[in-house]
Structures are given as structure tokens and as C-alpha cells.
Amino acid sequence: MLVAGFAAAGEETEAVPGDPLYPILPHLGELIVGIIFAIIIYAVVAKKVVPRLEAMYEERRAAIEGNVEKAEKAQAEAQAALEEYKAQLADARGEANRIREEARQQGAQILAEMREQAQAESERITTAARATIEAERAQATAQLRAEVGRLATDLASRIVGESLQDSARQSGVVDRFLADLERSESGATSR
């Protein structure tokens, strides 16, 4: 067939639909029916399918925007909660520092009070000890005077040969002896 078509290459032939030499060309009736169906399909798609697709697209866009808005709102709430948490944490740290400082001040005050009490107790004990020592010294001095007086009277009685048992006389002699003794000690320490 092809050979027959090319054999007459020099001849011009008109292209007719349905001719086996031009199988691509459709018949005029098929072409019109195809165009009408294409228009009908376009109209159906434009009236029914496209609005549904647009509605689905709009719903999806709204849902995505809603989710984005919800996410932004949740993020804003989370940020606000974080700021509130940070503020509470800063307040708690400030409160802890204040309590720590108050405890430090109270500790220093208690320490100062305890030092004052210890100082007062020390002074009281020292005063009491001095009073006790002074009382014991006075008692020891009195006992020593009595003992020295008795020994001095006994010694003087033996030396003089007369009895110094009279208490007035004994007391005068002892007092004179101790006064002389104190004068001699005072003179020795001042040198």
C-alpha cells in the first residue's frame, strides 16, 4: 500500500477522512461529537467537580490556618506560661535570698546575744570569785592573826616570864606586833 502511495508521488491527491493513506484524520461527524462531549465534560467538571475541589481546598486551607492559629495560640500560651514560670522562679530566688539574709542576720544577732550573755556570766563569775577570794583572804587573815597572836603571846609569855593571858593585854600586844610587821613589810616592798 505504501508503495502504491509513493509510486504516484508526482501526483497530488486530496486528503479525505477515512482514506487509508491518512488514518489520523477523523470523520467530520466524529469530530463534532467529540467537541460536544468535551464541552459537556468541561461544563460538568466546571459546575460539579471544580466547586467541590475548591470547597475541599478551602476547608483544608481553613483547617491548616486554624491549626496554625491554634499552634500560634498554644505557642503564645506556652510563652506566657514560660514567662510566668521565670517570674515565679525569680520571685522564689529573691524570697530565698531574703530568707537566707534574714537567717544570717538572726544568726549574727543570736551570736551577739550569746557573746553578751557569756561576757555577763564571765563577769559575774569573776566578781563572785573575787568576792570569794576576798572573803577567804579576810578569813585566812583573821585566822592567821589569831594564830600569830596566840603564838606571839605564848612566845612573849615564855620570854617575859609573866602570863599574858589577859585578853585585853593580849589583844594590844598582838595588834602592836602585827602593825609593826605590816610597817616593816610596807617599807621592804617600797624599796
XYZ file of C-alpha atoms in Angstrom:
191
model
C 0.000 0.000 0.000
C 2.738 2.328 0.889
C 4.437 1.526 -2.328
C 1.338 2.400 -4.250
C 1.049 5.679 -2.413
C 4.636 6.591 -3.080
C 4.516 5.340 -6.641
C 2.381 8.169 -7.615
C 4.398 10.719 -5.740
C 4.321 13.084 -8.508
C 0.569 13.149 -8.383
C -1.314 15.259 -5.935
C -4.045 13.571 -4.061
C -6.548 15.201 -1.747
C -6.673 14.048 1.873
C -10.029 12.532 2.605
C -11.032 11.335 6.032
C -11.196 7.594 6.175
C -8.643 7.251 3.436
C -6.178 4.542 4.336
C -3.367 6.875 3.420
C -4.412 9.370 6.197
C -5.539 7.268 9.177
C -5.169 10.133 11.698
C -7.817 12.373 10.269
C -11.186 11.783 11.941
C -14.531 11.884 10.205
C -16.380 15.149 10.445
C -19.218 13.621 12.492
C -16.804 12.127 14.969
C -15.077 15.467 15.288
C -18.320 17.314 16.064
C -19.498 14.689 18.557
C -16.074 14.761 20.260
C -16.179 18.544 20.577
C -19.737 18.430 22.018
C -18.769 15.774 24.579
C -15.649 17.728 25.507
C -17.812 20.804 26.107
C -20.277 18.739 28.191
C -17.450 17.192 30.217
C -15.905 20.641 30.697
C -19.246 22.044 31.863
C -19.840 19.136 34.283
C -16.334 19.401 35.647
C -16.627 23.201 35.933
C -20.059 23.054 37.635
C -19.740 19.961 39.821
C -16.155 18.810 40.322
C -14.264 22.099 40.463
C -16.551 23.655 43.149
C -16.193 20.529 45.256
C -12.436 20.583 44.799
C -12.420 24.324 45.624
C -14.555 23.662 48.740
C -12.240 20.842 49.830
C -9.253 23.071 49.146
C -10.834 25.910 51.172
C -11.715 23.533 54.038
C -8.219 22.195 54.044
C -6.745 25.700 53.912
C -9.045 26.793 56.754
C -8.137 23.726 58.777
C -4.451 24.360 58.192
C -4.856 28.051 59.065
C -6.919 27.044 62.101
C -4.226 24.625 63.144
C -1.590 27.267 62.544
C -3.642 29.744 64.607
C -4.123 27.114 67.302
C -0.418 26.356 67.234
C 0.414 30.076 67.444
C -2.080 30.479 70.269
C -0.645 27.434 72.065
C 2.849 28.793 71.488
C 1.790 32.185 72.866
C 0.232 30.470 75.897
C 3.374 28.396 76.366
C 5.492 31.548 76.089
C 3.252 33.307 78.635
C 3.495 30.280 80.929
C 7.269 30.289 80.489
C 7.441 33.995 81.326
C 5.218 33.414 84.360
C 7.399 30.484 85.403
C 10.521 32.616 85.014
C 8.903 35.403 87.042
C 7.879 32.952 89.763
C 11.354 31.446 89.726
C 12.905 34.900 90.061
C 10.476 35.697 92.903
C 11.320 32.405 94.589
C 15.044 33.113 94.255
C 14.539 36.600 95.655
C 12.486 35.190 98.530
C 15.142 32.546 99.199
C 17.858 35.222 99.218
C 15.773 37.373 101.560
C 15.132 34.429 103.908
C 18.829 33.498 103.784
C 19.806 37.078 104.610
C 17.272 37.218 107.463
C 18.616 33.918 108.816
C 22.168 35.263 108.564
C 21.137 38.422 110.426
C 19.259 36.439 113.065
C 22.269 34.145 113.455
C 24.553 37.140 113.915
C 22.119 38.661 116.410
C 21.853 35.397 118.354
C 25.646 35.108 118.319
C 25.997 38.666 119.635
C 23.414 37.971 122.351
C 25.203 34.766 123.338
C 28.522 36.657 123.485
C 26.927 39.311 125.676
C 25.436 36.624 127.915
C 28.766 34.815 128.090
C 30.540 38.094 128.882
C 27.986 38.906 131.589
C 28.271 35.378 133.007
C 32.056 35.643 132.896
C 31.953 38.967 134.712
C 29.500 37.552 137.270
C 31.690 34.502 137.856
C 34.801 36.702 138.062
C 33.101 39.040 140.512
C 31.844 36.120 142.583
C 35.308 34.532 142.518
C 36.926 37.805 143.575
C 34.385 38.183 146.392
C 35.002 34.593 147.471
C 38.755 35.089 147.295
C 38.467 38.338 149.261
C 36.260 36.635 151.864
C 38.641 33.681 152.118
C 41.603 36.050 152.319
C 39.896 38.021 155.065
C 39.048 34.791 156.873
C 42.606 33.487 156.404
C 43.982 36.818 157.613
C 41.742 36.692 160.682
C 42.743 33.097 161.377
C 46.361 33.947 160.777
C 46.155 36.955 163.136
C 44.533 34.792 165.788
C 47.140 32.071 165.350
C 50.026 34.526 165.192
C 48.565 36.315 168.209
C 48.344 33.098 170.195
C 51.843 32.067 169.190
C 53.177 35.536 169.901
C 51.549 35.548 173.355
C 52.898 32.162 174.169
C 56.331 33.201 173.000
C 56.177 36.515 174.815
C 54.955 34.769 177.982
C 57.951 32.478 177.898
C 60.372 35.310 177.200
C 58.967 37.766 179.731
C 58.082 35.161 182.207
C 54.764 36.685 183.063
C 51.412 35.489 181.985
C 49.784 37.362 179.134
C 46.538 35.536 179.389
C 44.551 38.683 179.932
C 42.667 39.162 176.675
C 42.891 42.979 176.639
C 46.589 42.902 177.171
C 46.987 40.036 174.707
C 44.991 41.818 172.083
C 47.013 45.033 172.452
C 50.328 43.201 172.197
C 49.179 41.229 169.141
C 47.849 44.331 167.404
C 51.081 46.229 168.069
C 53.139 43.287 166.802
C 51.101 42.922 163.595
C 51.177 46.685 162.964
C 54.951 46.644 163.299
C 55.073 43.643 160.998
C 52.930 45.371 158.362
C 55.080 48.522 158.541
C 58.197 46.534 158.044
C 56.656 44.731 155.017
C 55.455 48.013 153.516
C 58.900 49.535 153.906
C 60.508 46.458 152.307
C 58.207 46.486 149.249
C 58.533 50.233 148.628
C 62.300 49.919 148.333
